[in-house]
Short mmCIF file of C-alpha atoms in Angstrom, two decimals:
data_model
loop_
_atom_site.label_atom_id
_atom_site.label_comp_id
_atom_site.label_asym_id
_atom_site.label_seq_id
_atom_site.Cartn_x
_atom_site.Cartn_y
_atom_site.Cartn_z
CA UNK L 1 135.90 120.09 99.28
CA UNK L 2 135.11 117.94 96.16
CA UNK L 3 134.25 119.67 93.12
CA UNK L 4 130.66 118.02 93.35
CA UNK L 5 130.14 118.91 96.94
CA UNK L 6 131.23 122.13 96.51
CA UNK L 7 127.83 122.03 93.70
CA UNK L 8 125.76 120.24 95.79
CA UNK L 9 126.36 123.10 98.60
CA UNK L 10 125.52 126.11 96.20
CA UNK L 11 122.20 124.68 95.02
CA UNK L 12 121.17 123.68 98.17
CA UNK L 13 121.70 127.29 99.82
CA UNK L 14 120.16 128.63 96.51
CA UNK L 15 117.29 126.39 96.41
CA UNK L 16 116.84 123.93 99.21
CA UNK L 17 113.01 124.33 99.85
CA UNK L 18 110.51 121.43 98.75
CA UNK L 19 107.63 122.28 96.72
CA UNK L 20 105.37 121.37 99.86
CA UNK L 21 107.32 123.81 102.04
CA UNK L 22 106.69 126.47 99.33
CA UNK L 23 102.78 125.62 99.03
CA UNK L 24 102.47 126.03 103.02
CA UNK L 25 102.15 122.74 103.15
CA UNK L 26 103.54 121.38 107.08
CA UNK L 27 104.03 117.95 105.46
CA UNK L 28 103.68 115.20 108.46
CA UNK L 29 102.66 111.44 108.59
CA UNK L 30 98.96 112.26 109.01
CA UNK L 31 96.10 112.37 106.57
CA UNK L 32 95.55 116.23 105.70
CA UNK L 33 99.07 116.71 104.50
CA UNK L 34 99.64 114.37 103.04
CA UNK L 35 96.41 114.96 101.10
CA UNK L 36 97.35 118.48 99.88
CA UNK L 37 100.55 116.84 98.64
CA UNK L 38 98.74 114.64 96.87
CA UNK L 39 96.61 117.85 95.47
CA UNK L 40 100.01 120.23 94.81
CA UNK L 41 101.23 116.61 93.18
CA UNK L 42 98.71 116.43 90.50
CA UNK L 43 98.86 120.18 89.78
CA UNK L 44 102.38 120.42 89.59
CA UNK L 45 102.02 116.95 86.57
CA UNK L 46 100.52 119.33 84.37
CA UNK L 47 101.99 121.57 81.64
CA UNK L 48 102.09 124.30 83.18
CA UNK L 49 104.47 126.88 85.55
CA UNK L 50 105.21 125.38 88.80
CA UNK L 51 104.47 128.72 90.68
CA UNK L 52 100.89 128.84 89.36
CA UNK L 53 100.13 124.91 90.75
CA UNK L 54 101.46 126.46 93.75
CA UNK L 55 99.38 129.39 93.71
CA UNK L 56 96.46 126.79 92.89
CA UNK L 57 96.85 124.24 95.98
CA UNK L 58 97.22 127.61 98.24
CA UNK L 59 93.66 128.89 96.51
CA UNK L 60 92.18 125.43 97.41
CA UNK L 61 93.72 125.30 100.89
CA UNK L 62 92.13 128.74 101.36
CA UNK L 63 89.14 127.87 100.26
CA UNK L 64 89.10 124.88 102.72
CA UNK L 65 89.43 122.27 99.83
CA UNK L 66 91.99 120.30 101.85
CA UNK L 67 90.51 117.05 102.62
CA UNK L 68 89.29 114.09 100.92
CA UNK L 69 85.48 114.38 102.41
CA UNK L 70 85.58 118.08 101.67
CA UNK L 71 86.76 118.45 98.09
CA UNK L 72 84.31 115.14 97.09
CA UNK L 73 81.54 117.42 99.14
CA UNK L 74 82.23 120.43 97.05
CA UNK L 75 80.72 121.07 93.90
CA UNK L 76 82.28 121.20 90.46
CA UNK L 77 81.73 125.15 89.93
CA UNK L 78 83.58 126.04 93.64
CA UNK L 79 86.87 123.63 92.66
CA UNK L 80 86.89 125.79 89.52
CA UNK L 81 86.89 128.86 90.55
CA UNK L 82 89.16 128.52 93.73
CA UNK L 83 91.76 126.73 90.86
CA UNK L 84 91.25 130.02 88.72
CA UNK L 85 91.97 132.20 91.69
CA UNK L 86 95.22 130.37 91.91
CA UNK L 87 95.60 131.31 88.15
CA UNK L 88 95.17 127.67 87.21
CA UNK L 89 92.95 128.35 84.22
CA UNK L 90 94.45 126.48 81.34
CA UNK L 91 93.06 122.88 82.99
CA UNK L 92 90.95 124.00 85.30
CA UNK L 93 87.52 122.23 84.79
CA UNK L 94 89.27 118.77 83.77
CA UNK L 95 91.53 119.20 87.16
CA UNK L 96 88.84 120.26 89.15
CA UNK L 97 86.38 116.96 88.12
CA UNK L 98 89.47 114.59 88.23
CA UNK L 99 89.84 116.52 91.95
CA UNK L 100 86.40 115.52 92.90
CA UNK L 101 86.93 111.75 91.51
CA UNK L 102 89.88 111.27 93.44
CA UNK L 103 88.63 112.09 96.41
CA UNK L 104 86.04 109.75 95.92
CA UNK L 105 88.11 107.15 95.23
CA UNK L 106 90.50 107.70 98.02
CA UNK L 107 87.80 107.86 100.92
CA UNK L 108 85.92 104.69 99.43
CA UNK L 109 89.23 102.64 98.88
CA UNK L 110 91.58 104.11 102.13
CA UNK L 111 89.23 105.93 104.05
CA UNK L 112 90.51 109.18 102.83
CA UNK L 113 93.98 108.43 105.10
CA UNK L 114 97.43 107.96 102.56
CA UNK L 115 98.54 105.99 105.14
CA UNK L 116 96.63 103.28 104.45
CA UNK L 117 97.88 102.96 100.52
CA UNK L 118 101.32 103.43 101.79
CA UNK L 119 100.96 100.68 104.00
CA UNK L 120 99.01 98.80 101.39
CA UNK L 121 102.24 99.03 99.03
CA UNK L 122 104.38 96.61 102.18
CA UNK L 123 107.25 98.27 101.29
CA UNK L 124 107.02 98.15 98.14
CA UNK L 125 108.13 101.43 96.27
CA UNK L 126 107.33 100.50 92.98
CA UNK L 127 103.78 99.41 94.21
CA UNK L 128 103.40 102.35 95.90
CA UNK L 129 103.57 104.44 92.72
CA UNK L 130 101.47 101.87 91.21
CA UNK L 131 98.94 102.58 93.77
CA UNK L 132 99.03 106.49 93.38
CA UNK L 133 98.57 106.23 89.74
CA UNK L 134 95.48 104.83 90.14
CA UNK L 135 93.98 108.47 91.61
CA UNK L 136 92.34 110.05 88.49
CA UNK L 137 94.92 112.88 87.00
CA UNK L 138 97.37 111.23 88.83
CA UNK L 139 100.13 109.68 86.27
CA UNK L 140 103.62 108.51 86.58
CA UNK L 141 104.97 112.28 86.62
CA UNK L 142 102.66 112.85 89.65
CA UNK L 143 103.44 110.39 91.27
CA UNK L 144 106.82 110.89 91.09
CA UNK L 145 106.73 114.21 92.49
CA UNK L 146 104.38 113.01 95.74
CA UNK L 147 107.37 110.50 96.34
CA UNK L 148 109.62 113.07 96.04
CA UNK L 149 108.54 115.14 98.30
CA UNK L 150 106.49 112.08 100.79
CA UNK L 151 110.22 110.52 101.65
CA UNK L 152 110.90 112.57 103.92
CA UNK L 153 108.10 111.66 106.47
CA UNK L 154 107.74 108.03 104.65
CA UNK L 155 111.64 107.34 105.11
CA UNK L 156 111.48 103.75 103.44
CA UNK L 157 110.83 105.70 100.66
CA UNK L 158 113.96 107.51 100.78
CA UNK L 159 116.35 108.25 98.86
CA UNK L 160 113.95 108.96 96.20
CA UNK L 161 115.00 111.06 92.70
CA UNK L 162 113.13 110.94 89.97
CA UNK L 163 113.76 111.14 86.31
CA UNK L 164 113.23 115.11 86.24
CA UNK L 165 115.73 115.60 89.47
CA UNK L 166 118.32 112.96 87.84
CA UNK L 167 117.87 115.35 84.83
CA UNK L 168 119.26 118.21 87.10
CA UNK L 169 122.00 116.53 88.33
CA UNK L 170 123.15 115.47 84.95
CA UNK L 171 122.49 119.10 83.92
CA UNK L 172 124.82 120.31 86.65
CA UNK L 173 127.57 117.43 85.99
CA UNK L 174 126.62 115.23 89.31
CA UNK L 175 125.86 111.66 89.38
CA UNK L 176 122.78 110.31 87.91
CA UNK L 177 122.27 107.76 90.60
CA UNK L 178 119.97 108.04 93.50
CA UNK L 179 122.69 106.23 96.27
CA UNK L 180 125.52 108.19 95.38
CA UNK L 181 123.23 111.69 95.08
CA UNK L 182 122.38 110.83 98.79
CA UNK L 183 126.11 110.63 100.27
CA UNK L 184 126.49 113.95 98.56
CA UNK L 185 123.85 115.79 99.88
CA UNK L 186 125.27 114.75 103.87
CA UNK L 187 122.61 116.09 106.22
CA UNK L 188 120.68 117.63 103.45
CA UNK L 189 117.42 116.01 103.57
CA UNK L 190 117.06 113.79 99.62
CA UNK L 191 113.68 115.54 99.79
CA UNK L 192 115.03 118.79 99.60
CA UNK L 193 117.95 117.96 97.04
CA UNK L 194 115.31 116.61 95.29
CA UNK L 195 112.97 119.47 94.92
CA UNK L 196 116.37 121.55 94.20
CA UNK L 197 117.99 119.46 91.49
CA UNK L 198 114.60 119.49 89.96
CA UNK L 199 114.66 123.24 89.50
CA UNK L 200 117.93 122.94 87.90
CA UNK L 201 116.11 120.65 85.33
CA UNK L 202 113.40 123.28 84.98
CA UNK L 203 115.39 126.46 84.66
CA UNK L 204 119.03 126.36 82.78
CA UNK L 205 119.70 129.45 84.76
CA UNK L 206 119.40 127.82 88.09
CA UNK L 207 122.26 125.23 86.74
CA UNK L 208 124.52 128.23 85.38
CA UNK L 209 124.30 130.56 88.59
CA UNK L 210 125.05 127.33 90.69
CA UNK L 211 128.38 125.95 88.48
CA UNK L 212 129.59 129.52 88.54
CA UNK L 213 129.24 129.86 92.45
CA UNK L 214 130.73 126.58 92.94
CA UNK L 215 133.89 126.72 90.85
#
């Protein structure tokens, strides 16, 4: 096995789950998914620990904050405080208004259904981010990460790795190219790759356990 595959292998088995799967998100084509992706997406843009935006889209979820037409129907004060019982205190009344915007602006404009901007976009990847961006709190780092983790129930999306997972896979020696990153994952999913190589980015350790494993 090639030195690369052999790398590819070790990360995956170390850290092949998507930041959806680990939010208990059941990501599918349909409009409540892919809404709380677009919720874990924004909280996972800010600086701040990945495991706490987690934590926060789970406290949301739980407190039934996982629709367009429900989070726009909450008030400001509830969005806080279910974002500080996911520990998401550091941004949590600027999140929590851009939260209630957003929804706002995706029920008037799409009718609260992703779908609809997705198939607004024709195709069109780089519209399609264009198109996210235009949620409030939603920048090009966000909408990176929704992409990352959408293609793999929006497969014309696919394969999809943004600057922060090409940062892993430089980290770890692999190729910085999104075609040749997709041979080498095989039947690895480029969502889950993806969501791996970015954790190599995030945590040096990640990269060093991997390299040793593999060589």
């Amino acid at each position: 096995m090639h030195r690369d595959e052999r790398v590819v292998r070790e990360l995956v088995a170390a850290c092949g789950r998507t930041y959806a799967e680990e939010a208990d998100i059941r990501l599918k084509d349909t409009p409540q998914p892919l809404y709380r992706l677009l919720v874990l997406s924004l909280l996972l843009s800010a600086r701040i620990r990945a495991s706490v935006a987690v934590a926060a889209a789970r406290a949301l979820h739980e407190d039934r904050l996982d629709s367009p037409r429900r989070m726009a129907g909450a008030d400001w004060r509830r969005r806080v405080d279910a974002l500080g019982r996911g520990g998401y205190r550091r941004y949590d009344e600027r999140t929590a208004t851009q939260l209630g915007e957003g929804a706002e602006l995706l029920t008037d404009r799409w009718g609260g259904d992703l779908r609809r901007l997705h198939e607004e976009a024709d195709g069109d990847t780089g519209e399609l981010k264009r198109l996210l961006q235009e949620e409030p709190g939603i920048g090009p780092a966000g909408a990176d990460i929704f992409l990352r983790e959408a293609q793999r129930v929006w497969p014309d999306v696919a394969p999809y790795f943004d600057a922060k997972a090409l940062s892993g896979a430089g980290r770890l020696g692999l190729p910085e190219d999104a075609g040749r990153l997709a041979r080498l994952a095989g039947d690895t999913e480029p969502a889950v790759l993806a969501a791996a190589l970015v954790r190599a980015a995030l945590d040096r350790q990640v990269a060093e356990d991997c390299l040793r494993r593999a060589s």
